[in-house]
CSV table of C-alpha atoms and ligand atoms in Angstrom, one decimal:
chain,number,residue,atom,x,y,z
A,1,MET,CA,53.0,-41.1,-54.2
A,2,LYS,CA,54.1,-44.6,-53.2
A,3,GLU,CA,51.6,-47.3,-52.6
A,4,ILE,CA,51.9,-49.7,-49.7
A,5,GLY,CA,50.0,-53.0,-50.0
A,6,ALA,CA,47.2,-54.1,-47.9
A,7,ASN,CA,48.1,-53.8,-44.2
A,8,SER,CA,48.1,-57.6,-43.4
A,9,THR,CA,49.7,-57.4,-40.1
A,10,ARG,CA,46.3,-57.0,-38.4
A,11,ASP,CA,42.7,-57.2,-39.7
A,12,TYR,CA,40.1,-55.1,-37.9
A,13,HIS,CA,36.6,-55.7,-37.1
A,14,THR,CA,35.6,-52.2,-37.9
A,15,ILE,CA,37.5,-49.3,-39.4
A,16,ILE,CA,36.0,-45.9,-38.3
A,17,ILE,CA,36.8,-42.9,-40.5
A,18,GLY,CA,36.8,-39.7,-38.5
A,19,ALA,CA,37.9,-39.0,-34.9
A,20,GLY,CA,35.1,-36.4,-34.2
A,21,ALA,CA,32.5,-36.9,-31.5
A,22,THR,CA,30.6,-39.7,-33.4
A,23,GLY,CA,33.6,-41.7,-34.5
A,24,LEU,CA,35.3,-41.6,-31.0
A,25,ALA,CA,32.0,-42.5,-29.3
A,26,LEU,CA,31.6,-45.5,-31.7
A,27,ALA,CA,35.2,-46.6,-31.1
A,28,ASN,CA,34.7,-46.6,-27.4
A,29,MET,CA,31.5,-48.6,-27.7
A,30,LEU,CA,33.2,-51.2,-29.9
A,31,ALA,CA,36.3,-51.2,-27.8
A,32,ALA,CA,34.1,-52.0,-24.7
A,33,SER,CA,33.2,-55.3,-26.4
A,34,GLY,CA,36.9,-56.1,-27.1
A,35,LEU,CA,36.4,-55.8,-31.0
A,36,PRO,CA,39.6,-54.7,-32.7
A,37,CYS,CA,38.8,-51.4,-34.3
A,38,LEU,CA,40.8,-48.7,-36.1
A,39,VAL,CA,40.0,-45.0,-36.2
A,40,LEU,CA,41.6,-43.0,-39.2
A,41,GLU,CA,41.6,-39.1,-38.8
A,42,ARG,CA,42.8,-36.7,-41.3
A,43,GLU,CA,43.9,-34.0,-39.0
A,44,LEU,CA,47.2,-34.4,-37.2
A,45,SER,CA,45.8,-32.9,-34.0
A,46,PRO,CA,42.5,-32.1,-32.5
A,47,ALA,CA,41.3,-28.8,-34.0
A,48,PRO,CA,41.4,-25.8,-31.6
A,49,SER,CA,38.7,-23.3,-30.5
A,50,PHE,CA,35.6,-22.7,-32.8
A,51,ARG,CA,35.7,-25.8,-35.1
A,52,ASN,CA,35.8,-28.1,-32.3
A,53,SER,CA,33.7,-26.2,-29.8
A,54,ARG,CA,30.5,-26.0,-31.9
A,55,ALA,CA,28.3,-28.2,-29.7
A,56,ILE,CA,27.9,-27.2,-26.2
A,57,GLY,CA,24.8,-29.2,-25.0
A,58,ILE,CA,24.9,-32.9,-24.2
A,59,MET,CA,21.3,-34.1,-23.7
A,60,PRO,CA,20.0,-36.6,-21.1
A,61,PRO,CA,19.6,-39.4,-23.6
A,62,SER,CA,23.2,-39.0,-24.6
A,63,LEU,CA,24.4,-39.0,-21.0
A,64,ALA,CA,22.6,-42.3,-20.5
A,65,ILE,CA,24.1,-43.7,-23.6
A,66,LEU,CA,27.7,-42.6,-22.7
A,67,ASP,CA,27.2,-43.8,-19.2
A,68,ARG,CA,26.7,-47.3,-20.4
A,69,TYR,CA,30.3,-47.3,-21.6
A,70,GLY,CA,31.8,-45.4,-18.5
A,71,ILE,CA,32.1,-42.1,-20.4
A,72,ALA,CA,29.4,-40.0,-18.6
A,73,GLU,CA,31.3,-39.6,-15.3
A,74,PRO,CA,34.3,-37.9,-16.6
A,75,LEU,CA,32.1,-35.5,-18.8
A,76,LEU,CA,29.9,-34.8,-15.7
A,77,ARG,CA,33.2,-33.6,-13.9
A,78,PHE,CA,34.0,-30.9,-16.5
A,79,GLY,CA,30.5,-29.7,-17.6
A,80,VAL,CA,27.9,-27.2,-16.2
A,81,ARG,CA,24.5,-28.8,-15.5
A,82,VAL,CA,21.8,-26.5,-17.0
A,83,HIS,CA,18.6,-27.2,-15.0
A,84,GLY,CA,16.3,-24.8,-16.7
A,85,ALA,CA,15.9,-22.0,-19.2
A,86,VAL,CA,14.0,-18.7,-19.4
A,87,ALA,CA,12.2,-17.5,-22.6
A,88,HIS,CA,12.0,-13.7,-22.8
A,89,GLY,CA,9.7,-11.6,-25.0
A,90,ARG,CA,10.0,-8.0,-25.9
A,91,ARG,CA,9.7,-6.6,-22.4
A,92,CYS,CA,8.6,-9.6,-20.2
A,93,VAL,CA,9.4,-13.2,-19.5
A,94,ILE,CA,7.2,-15.4,-21.7
A,95,GLY,CA,7.9,-18.6,-19.7
A,96,ARG,CA,10.3,-20.9,-17.9
A,97,ILE,CA,11.4,-24.5,-18.6
A,98,THR,CA,12.4,-26.4,-15.7
A,99,LEU,CA,14.2,-29.8,-16.1
A,100,GLU,CA,14.5,-30.9,-12.5
A,101,ARG,CA,11.2,-32.7,-12.6
A,102,LEU,CA,12.2,-34.9,-15.6
A,103,THR,CA,12.0,-38.4,-14.6
A,104,HIS,CA,15.4,-39.3,-15.8
A,105,ARG,CA,18.7,-40.2,-14.3
A,106,PHE,CA,20.2,-37.1,-15.8
A,107,PRO,CA,17.6,-34.3,-15.4
A,108,PHE,CA,19.6,-31.6,-17.0
A,109,VAL,CA,21.5,-30.7,-20.1
A,110,LEU,CA,25.2,-30.8,-19.6
A,111,SER,CA,27.0,-27.8,-21.1
A,112,LEU,CA,30.5,-28.6,-22.2
A,113,PRO,CA,32.5,-27.4,-25.3
A,114,GLN,CA,32.6,-30.0,-28.0
A,115,ALA,CA,36.5,-29.9,-27.9
A,116,VAL,CA,36.5,-31.1,-24.3
A,117,THR,CA,33.9,-33.7,-25.0
A,118,GLU,CA,36.0,-35.0,-27.9
A,119,SER,CA,39.1,-35.0,-25.7
A,120,VAL,CA,37.3,-36.9,-22.9
A,121,LEU,CA,36.2,-39.4,-25.5
A,122,ALA,CA,39.8,-39.8,-26.9
A,123,GLU,CA,41.3,-40.2,-23.3
A,124,CYS,CA,38.7,-43.0,-22.6
A,125,LEU,CA,39.6,-44.7,-25.9
A,126,ALA,CA,43.3,-44.5,-25.2
A,127,LYS,CA,42.8,-46.8,-22.3
A,128,SER,CA,41.4,-49.5,-24.5
A,129,ARG,CA,43.7,-52.3,-25.9
A,130,SER,CA,41.5,-53.2,-28.8
A,131,ALA,CA,41.1,-49.7,-30.3
A,132,GLU,CA,43.8,-47.8,-32.3
A,133,VAL,CA,43.6,-44.2,-33.4
A,134,ARG,CA,45.8,-42.9,-36.3
A,135,ARG,CA,46.0,-39.3,-37.0
A,136,GLY,CA,47.3,-37.7,-40.3
A,137,MET,CA,45.4,-40.4,-42.3
A,138,GLU,CA,43.1,-39.2,-44.9
A,139,PHE,CA,40.5,-41.7,-46.3
A,140,ILE,CA,40.4,-41.6,-50.1
A,141,GLY,CA,38.5,-44.6,-51.2
A,142,LEU,CA,37.1,-48.0,-50.6
A,143,ARG,CA,36.7,-51.4,-52.2
A,144,GLU,CA,34.2,-54.1,-51.1
A,145,ARG,CA,35.2,-57.8,-51.1
A,146,ASP,CA,33.0,-60.7,-50.2
A,147,ASP,CA,34.2,-61.0,-46.7
A,148,CYS,CA,35.7,-57.7,-45.9
A,149,VAL,CA,36.0,-54.0,-47.0
A,150,GLU,CA,39.3,-52.2,-47.8
A,151,ALA,CA,39.9,-48.6,-47.1
A,152,ARG,CA,42.5,-46.6,-49.2
A,153,VAL,CA,44.1,-43.9,-47.1
A,154,ARG,CA,46.7,-41.3,-47.7
A,155,ASN,CA,49.3,-41.2,-45.0
A,156,LEU,CA,49.9,-37.5,-44.9
A,157,ALA,CA,53.3,-37.7,-43.0
A,158,ALA,CA,54.7,-40.4,-45.0
A,159,GLY,CA,53.3,-39.2,-48.4
A,160,ALA,CA,52.1,-42.8,-49.0
A,161,ILE,CA,48.9,-44.5,-49.9
A,162,GLU,CA,48.0,-47.4,-47.4
A,163,THR,CA,45.3,-50.0,-47.5
A,164,PHE,CA,43.5,-51.2,-44.4
A,165,ARG,CA,41.0,-54.1,-44.2
A,166,ALA,CA,38.1,-54.8,-41.9
A,167,ARG,CA,34.8,-56.6,-41.8
A,168,TYR,CA,33.0,-53.2,-41.6
A,169,LEU,CA,33.7,-49.6,-42.4
A,170,ALA,CA,32.0,-46.8,-40.5
A,171,GLY,CA,31.9,-43.3,-42.1
A,172,CYS,CA,32.0,-40.8,-39.2
A,173,ASP,CA,33.8,-38.3,-41.4
A,174,GLY,CA,31.2,-35.4,-41.1
A,175,MET,CA,29.3,-33.2,-43.4
A,176,HIS,CA,31.6,-33.5,-46.4
A,177,SER,CA,32.0,-37.3,-46.0
A,178,ALA,CA,34.4,-38.9,-48.4
A,179,VAL,CA,33.0,-42.3,-47.3
A,180,ARG,CA,29.6,-41.3,-48.2
A,181,GLU,CA,30.8,-40.3,-51.5
A,182,SER,CA,32.8,-43.3,-52.1
A,183,ALA,CA,29.8,-45.5,-51.3
A,184,GLY,CA,27.7,-43.6,-53.7
A,185,LEU,CA,25.2,-42.5,-51.1
A,186,ARG,CA,23.3,-39.3,-52.0
A,187,PHE,CA,23.0,-36.4,-49.7
A,188,ARG,CA,20.0,-34.1,-50.2
A,189,GLY,CA,19.3,-30.8,-48.6
A,190,GLY,CA,20.0,-27.2,-48.7
A,191,ILE,CA,20.9,-24.0,-46.7
A,192,TYR,CA,18.7,-21.8,-44.5
A,193,PRO,CA,18.3,-18.2,-45.6
A,194,VAL,CA,19.7,-17.0,-42.4
A,195,SER,CA,23.0,-17.1,-40.5
A,196,PHE,CA,24.3,-16.8,-37.0
A,197,CYS,CA,27.1,-15.4,-35.1
A,198,MET,CA,28.3,-17.0,-31.9
A,199,ALA,CA,30.8,-16.0,-29.3
A,200,ASP,CA,32.1,-16.9,-25.8
A,201,TYR,CA,32.7,-14.4,-23.3
A,202,THR,CA,33.5,-14.3,-19.5
A,203,ASP,CA,30.1,-14.5,-17.8
A,204,ARG,CA,29.2,-11.4,-15.8
A,205,THR,CA,25.4,-11.8,-16.2
A,206,GLY,CA,24.7,-13.4,-12.7
A,207,TRP,CA,22.4,-15.9,-14.4
A,208,GLY,CA,24.3,-18.9,-12.9
A,209,ASP,CA,23.4,-22.2,-14.6
A,210,GLU,CA,20.3,-21.0,-16.5
A,211,ALA,CA,20.0,-20.7,-20.2
A,212,HIS,CA,18.2,-17.6,-21.5
A,213,PHE,CA,16.5,-17.3,-24.9
A,214,PHE,CA,15.3,-13.7,-26.1
A,215,PHE,CA,12.8,-13.8,-28.8
A,216,THR,CA,12.9,-10.3,-30.3
A,217,GLU,CA,11.9,-8.3,-33.3
A,218,ARG,CA,15.5,-8.5,-34.6
A,219,GLY,CA,15.6,-12.3,-34.2
A,220,LEU,CA,16.8,-14.8,-31.6
A,221,LEU,CA,19.4,-14.3,-29.0
A,222,GLU,CA,20.5,-17.4,-27.0
A,223,SER,CA,22.7,-17.5,-24.0
A,224,PHE,CA,24.2,-20.7,-22.4
A,225,PRO,CA,26.4,-21.1,-19.3
A,226,LEU,CA,29.7,-22.7,-20.0
A,227,PRO,CA,32.3,-24.2,-17.6
A,228,GLY,CA,35.1,-21.9,-16.3
A,229,GLY,CA,32.9,-18.9,-15.7
A,230,ARG,CA,32.1,-18.4,-19.4
A,231,ARG,CA,28.9,-17.9,-21.4
A,232,ARG,CA,28.1,-18.8,-25.1
A,233,TRP,CA,26.0,-16.1,-27.0
A,234,ASN,CA,24.3,-16.9,-30.3
A,235,VAL,CA,22.4,-14.5,-32.5
A,236,SER,CA,20.6,-14.9,-35.7
A,237,ARG,CA,21.4,-12.4,-38.5
A,238,ARG,CA,20.5,-11.8,-42.2
A,239,PRO,CA,22.7,-14.0,-44.3
A,240,HIS,CA,23.9,-11.1,-46.5
A,241,GLY,CA,23.5,-8.5,-43.8
A,242,PRO,CA,26.0,-5.7,-43.0
A,243,THR,CA,29.6,-6.6,-42.9
A,244,GLU,CA,30.7,-9.0,-40.3
A,245,ALA,CA,31.8,-6.3,-37.9
A,246,GLU,CA,34.1,-7.2,-34.9
A,247,ASN,CA,31.6,-5.8,-32.5
A,248,PHE,CA,28.5,-7.4,-34.3
A,249,LEU,CA,27.6,-9.9,-31.5
A,250,ALA,CA,28.1,-7.4,-28.6
A,251,ARG,CA,25.9,-4.7,-30.4
A,252,GLU,CA,23.2,-7.2,-31.0
A,253,VAL,CA,23.3,-8.5,-27.4
A,254,ARG,CA,22.9,-4.9,-26.2
A,255,ARG,CA,20.0,-4.4,-28.6
A,256,ARG,CA,18.2,-7.6,-28.0
A,257,CYS,CA,18.6,-7.9,-24.2
A,258,GLY,CA,20.2,-4.7,-23.0
A,259,ILE,CA,23.4,-6.4,-21.6
A,260,GLY,CA,26.8,-4.9,-22.4
A,261,LEU,CA,29.6,-7.3,-23.2
A,262,LYS,CA,33.2,-5.9,-22.7
A,263,PRO,CA,35.5,-6.6,-25.7
A,264,ALA,CA,38.3,-7.7,-23.2
A,265,ASP,CA,36.0,-10.6,-21.9
A,266,ARG,CA,35.6,-12.1,-25.5
A,267,VAL,CA,37.2,-15.6,-25.9
A,268,PHE,CA,36.2,-16.0,-29.6
A,269,GLN,CA,33.6,-15.1,-32.2
A,270,ALA,CA,32.6,-16.8,-35.3
A,271,PHE,CA,30.0,-16.5,-38.1
A,272,TYR,CA,28.3,-19.5,-39.6
A,273,ARG,CA,25.6,-20.6,-42.0
A,274,VAL,CA,23.1,-23.3,-41.3
A,275,TYR,CA,22.4,-26.3,-43.3
A,276,HIS,CA,19.9,-29.2,-43.5
A,277,TYR,CA,20.9,-32.5,-45.2
A,278,ARG,CA,20.0,-36.1,-45.0
A,279,VAL,CA,21.6,-39.1,-46.6
A,280,GLU,CA,19.2,-41.3,-48.7
A,281,ARG,CA,20.4,-44.6,-47.1
A,282,TYR,CA,22.5,-45.2,-44.1
A,283,TYR,CA,24.6,-47.9,-45.5
A,284,ARG,CA,25.7,-49.7,-48.6
A,285,GLY,CA,27.2,-53.2,-48.4
A,286,ARG,CA,29.6,-53.4,-45.4
A,287,VAL,CA,29.7,-49.5,-45.1
A,288,LEU,CA,27.6,-47.6,-42.7
A,289,LEU,CA,27.3,-43.9,-41.9
A,290,ALA,CA,26.7,-42.1,-38.6
A,291,GLY,CA,26.7,-38.6,-37.3
A,292,ASP,CA,27.0,-35.5,-39.6
A,293,ALA,CA,28.0,-37.8,-42.4
A,294,ALA,CA,24.4,-39.0,-42.5
A,295,HIS,CA,22.5,-35.9,-41.4
A,296,ILE,CA,23.0,-32.2,-41.0
A,297,MET,CA,20.4,-30.2,-38.9
A,298,SER,CA,20.3,-26.6,-37.6
A,299,PRO,CA,22.3,-26.3,-34.4
A,300,ILE,CA,19.4,-24.4,-32.9
A,301,GLY,CA,18.0,-26.9,-30.4
A,302,GLY,CA,21.4,-28.6,-30.1
A,303,GLN,CA,20.7,-31.9,-31.5
A,304,GLY,CA,23.4,-32.7,-34.1
A,305,MET,CA,26.1,-34.2,-32.0
A,306,ASN,CA,23.5,-35.9,-29.7
A,307,THR,CA,22.0,-37.6,-32.8
A,308,GLY,CA,25.5,-38.8,-33.7
A,309,PHE,CA,25.9,-40.4,-30.3
A,310,ALA,CA,22.6,-42.2,-30.8
A,311,ASP,CA,23.7,-43.3,-34.2
A,312,ALA,CA,27.0,-44.6,-32.8
A,313,GLU,CA,25.3,-46.7,-30.1
A,314,ALA,CA,22.8,-48.2,-32.7
A,315,ALA,CA,25.7,-49.1,-35.0
A,316,ALA,CA,27.7,-50.5,-32.1
A,317,LEU,CA,24.8,-52.7,-30.9
A,318,LEU,CA,24.3,-54.2,-34.4
A,319,LEU,CA,28.0,-54.8,-34.9
A,320,THR,CA,28.8,-56.2,-31.5
A,321,ARG,CA,25.8,-58.5,-31.4
A,322,ASP,CA,27.0,-59.7,-34.8
A,323,ALA,CA,23.7,-58.9,-36.5
A,324,ASN,CA,25.3,-58.4,-39.7
A,325,GLY,CA,24.5,-58.4,-43.4
A,326,GLU,CA,22.2,-56.3,-45.7
A,327,LYS,CA,19.1,-56.9,-43.7
A,328,ALA,CA,20.5,-55.8,-40.4
A,329,PHE,CA,21.8,-52.6,-41.9
A,330,ASP,CA,18.5,-52.0,-43.4
A,331,VAL,CA,17.0,-52.1,-39.9
A,332,TYR,CA,19.9,-49.6,-38.8
A,333,HIS,CA,18.9,-47.3,-41.6
A,334,ALA,CA,15.1,-47.5,-40.7
A,335,CYS,CA,15.8,-46.9,-36.9
A,336,ARG,CA,18.1,-44.0,-37.4
A,337,SER,CA,16.5,-42.2,-40.3
A,338,THR,CA,13.3,-42.1,-38.2
A,339,ALA,CA,15.1,-40.6,-35.3
A,340,ALA,CA,17.0,-38.0,-37.4
A,341,ARG,CA,13.8,-37.1,-39.2
A,342,ALA,CA,12.2,-36.3,-35.9
A,343,ALA,CA,15.3,-34.2,-34.8
A,344,ARG,CA,15.4,-32.5,-38.1
A,345,ARG,CA,11.8,-31.4,-37.9
A,346,ARG,CA,12.4,-30.0,-34.5
A,347,ALA,CA,15.5,-28.2,-35.5
A,348,ALA,CA,13.4,-26.6,-38.5
A,349,LEU,CA,10.5,-25.6,-36.0
A,350,ALA,CA,13.3,-24.0,-33.7
A,351,MET,CA,14.7,-22.2,-36.8
A,352,LEU,CA,11.3,-20.8,-37.7
A,353,ALA,CA,10.6,-19.7,-34.2
A,354,GLY,CA,14.1,-18.2,-33.8
A,355,THR,CA,14.4,-16.3,-37.0
A,356,LEU,CA,11.0,-14.6,-37.3
A,357,ARG,CA,11.7,-10.8,-37.4
A,358,GLY,CA,9.6,-7.7,-37.3
A,359,ARG,CA,7.0,-6.4,-34.8
A,360,PHE,CA,3.9,-8.5,-36.1
A,361,PHE,CA,5.7,-11.9,-36.6
A,362,SER,CA,7.6,-11.4,-33.3
A,363,ALA,CA,4.3,-10.6,-31.4
A,364,LEU,CA,2.5,-13.6,-33.1
A,365,ARG,CA,5.4,-16.1,-32.2
A,366,ASN,CA,5.6,-14.8,-28.6
A,367,SER,CA,1.9,-15.1,-28.0
A,368,LEU,CA,2.1,-18.8,-29.3
A,369,LEU,CA,5.0,-19.5,-27.1
A,370,TRP,CA,3.2,-18.1,-24.2
A,371,ILE,CA,0.4,-20.4,-24.9
A,372,PHE,CA,2.5,-23.6,-25.6
A,373,LEU,CA,4.8,-23.1,-22.6
A,374,ARG,CA,1.6,-23.2,-20.4
A,375,ALA,CA,-0.5,-25.7,-22.2
A,376,LEU,CA,2.2,-28.2,-22.7
A,377,SER,CA,4.2,-27.5,-19.6
A,378,LYS,CA,4.6,-31.2,-18.8
A,379,LYS,CA,5.7,-32.2,-22.1
A,380,ILE,CA,8.1,-29.4,-23.2
A,381,PRO,CA,11.0,-30.4,-20.9
A,382,GLY,CA,11.2,-33.9,-22.4
A,383,TYR,CA,10.7,-32.4,-26.0
A,384,CYS,CA,13.5,-29.8,-25.6
A,385,THR,CA,15.9,-32.4,-24.1
A,386,MET,CA,15.4,-35.1,-26.9
A,387,LEU,CA,13.8,-37.6,-24.5
A,388,THR,CA,10.9,-38.0,-27.0
A,389,ILE,CA,13.0,-38.7,-30.1
A,390,PRO,CA,12.2,-42.2,-31.1
A,391,TRP,CA,14.8,-44.8,-30.0
A,392,ALA,CA,15.0,-48.4,-31.0
A,393,ASP,CA,17.7,-50.9,-30.5
A,394,PRO,CA,18.3,-52.1,-34.1
A,395,ALA,CA,19.8,-55.3,-33.1
A,396,ILE,CA,16.6,-56.3,-31.3
A,397,ARG,CA,14.5,-55.1,-34.3
A,398,TYR,CA,16.6,-57.1,-36.6
A,399,ARG,CA,16.2,-60.4,-34.6
A,400,ASP,CA,12.5,-59.6,-34.3
A,401,ARG,CA,12.4,-59.5,-38.1
A,402,ILE,CA,14.4,-62.5,-38.6
A,403,GLY,CA,12.2,-64.3,-36.1
A,404,ARG,CA,9.1,-63.3,-38.0
A,405,THR,CA,10.6,-64.2,-41.4
A,406,ALA,CA,11.5,-67.7,-40.1
A,407,GLY,CA,8.0,-68.1,-38.6
A,408,GLY,CA,9.7,-68.6,-35.1
A,409,LYS,CA,10.0,-66.7,-32.0
A,410,PRO,CA,12.1,-63.7,-32.0
A,411,GLU,CA,15.5,-64.7,-30.5
A,412,HIS,CA,15.7,-62.2,-27.7
A,413,SER,CA,12.4,-63.4,-26.3
A,414,LYS,CA,13.8,-66.9,-25.7
B,1,FAD,C1,27.8,-23.5,-34.4
B,1,FAD,C2,27.4,-25.0,-34.1
B,1,FAD,C3,26.9,-25.3,-32.9
B,1,FAD,C4,26.4,-26.6,-32.7
B,1,FAD,N1,25.9,-26.9,-31.4
B,1,FAD,C5,25.5,-28.1,-31.2
B,1,FAD,C6,24.9,-28.4,-29.9
B,1,FAD,O1,24.8,-27.7,-29.0
B,1,FAD,N2,24.5,-29.7,-29.8
B,1,FAD,C7,24.6,-30.6,-30.7
B,1,FAD,O2,24.2,-31.8,-30.4
B,1,FAD,N3,25.1,-30.4,-31.9
B,1,FAD,C8,25.5,-29.1,-32.1
B,1,FAD,N4,26.2,-28.9,-33.3
B,1,FAD,C9,26.4,-30.0,-34.4
B,1,FAD,C10,27.6,-30.8,-34.0
B,1,FAD,O3,28.7,-30.0,-33.9
B,1,FAD,C11,27.9,-31.9,-35.0
B,1,FAD,O4,26.7,-32.6,-35.2
B,1,FAD,C12,29.0,-32.9,-34.6
B,1,FAD,O5,30.2,-32.2,-34.7
B,1,FAD,C13,29.0,-34.2,-35.6
B,1,FAD,O6,30.2,-34.8,-35.2
B,1,FAD,P1,30.7,-35.9,-36.2
B,1,FAD,O7,31.9,-36.6,-35.4
B,1,FAD,O8,29.7,-36.7,-36.8
B,1,FAD,O9,31.3,-35.0,-37.3
B,1,FAD,P2,32.5,-34.0,-37.3
B,1,FAD,O10,32.6,-33.2,-36.0
B,1,FAD,O11,32.5,-33.2,-38.6
B,1,FAD,O12,33.9,-34.9,-37.4
B,1,FAD,C14,34.3,-35.6,-38.5
B,1,FAD,C15,35.8,-36.0,-38.4
B,1,FAD,O13,36.1,-36.6,-39.6
B,1,FAD,C16,37.3,-36.1,-40.0
B,1,FAD,N5,37.4,-36.4,-41.5
B,1,FAD,C17,36.8,-35.8,-42.4
B,1,FAD,N6,37.1,-36.3,-43.7
B,1,FAD,C18,37.9,-37.2,-43.5
B,1,FAD,C19,38.7,-38.1,-44.3
B,1,FAD,N7,38.5,-38.0,-45.6
B,1,FAD,N8,39.6,-39.0,-43.8
B,1,FAD,C20,39.7,-38.9,-42.4
B,1,FAD,N9,39.1,-38.2,-41.5
B,1,FAD,C21,38.2,-37.3,-42.0
B,1,FAD,C22,37.4,-34.8,-39.7
B,1,FAD,O14,38.6,-34.1,-39.6
B,1,FAD,C23,36.7,-34.8,-38.2
B,1,FAD,O15,37.5,-34.9,-37.3
B,1,FAD,C24,26.6,-27.5,-33.7
B,1,FAD,C25,27.1,-27.2,-34.9
B,1,FAD,C26,27.5,-26.0,-35.1
B,1,FAD,C27,28.1,-25.6,-36.5
């Protein structure tokens, strides 16, 4: 494979590896400040269906983040606003969660397939002059210099290795991050002893824009409205249960909530395993990580992509305010690992509640849910929509720290 020397025609402020939700969000945020950035994506075109339609819930804090960069409005045009959810037990309703009373600009969860979210992010980015997206470019390694970082990339169409240079490099390349590996950052975690099956169907339930959760003796069943008159169904299953039958999900939906789904209404069905991982440190030198490259949590609770959006904004706030260097990235690590830890704990709790099986454990869980939904009725909507996940602007934290170290006033308070 021929090697092309460092691309010297243009030096970038930041190179972003990965044009998933996190990478595209970060690129939009940097582009809003006019900083030249380059997004390098391995795939030649956005992936269709399942892979790119994993996440469907955009939480209120993410909508507020994206709104600061003009991206919420186009998303709101396409998505369904979920204002509430109903939790069902064996034969009765355990409780309801209403989001309308949230004291937030966006008192709802926006339901939108991840593929659409990513295409909106890509379209917004295409309007920017300072950002460039190149597809068919696979990151394979990096080299740190005193004043910059170089990314080695395989140009899949040309069959050549190219080198790009920037002040910073952001690894937004997902769970199997090559950036993380090249930076030598360890990723610890494991796999849950349970798996799930999800499918999208034409919606004939009459449930409108409500989400429904069924806590049954066979495990959890979730149902969320989708745009275009569709509904997402998600059921827990034993990891090594019976073969992955074509009609597995429809059968389980009938058993767990009594609704019959028609095969002709099915858009797609997929089985997946669930992981939990976290990176030991969010950066090394001039390289930082964001999104699934830094943390993997169970999708139950819908927090992975949303945590990636918050990572992206935290990274952008640091990079655009030029709070650079080892100490600044240290603050990024502290802020974002605290947030991811809180989200991961909630995901683990949701997994526990969702995967308990059998009459005894199911009855115990449902009784506890009944109590919590009533005793904590004011707190639960904020908890479920990630409004209580800790958020801190790392640029301000960094300047506070510098101010304290210098014995002077923090800069931002001047
Ligand atoms: C079934 C399921 C349901 C989910 N539901 C939700 C939900 O409702 N809400 C929620 O918040 N989260 C949800 N998640 C999690 C969410 O999908 C992820 O957190 C999100 O996709 C992370 O985005 P990312 O951009 O960080 O990583 P990714 O989406 O993995 O994107 C990484 C990108 O980097 C590219 N890439 C990888 N390696 C290289 C390389 N070497 N060179 C160049 N490019 C590279 C990839 O092609 C990809 O485009 C769900 C996950 C699953 C599995």
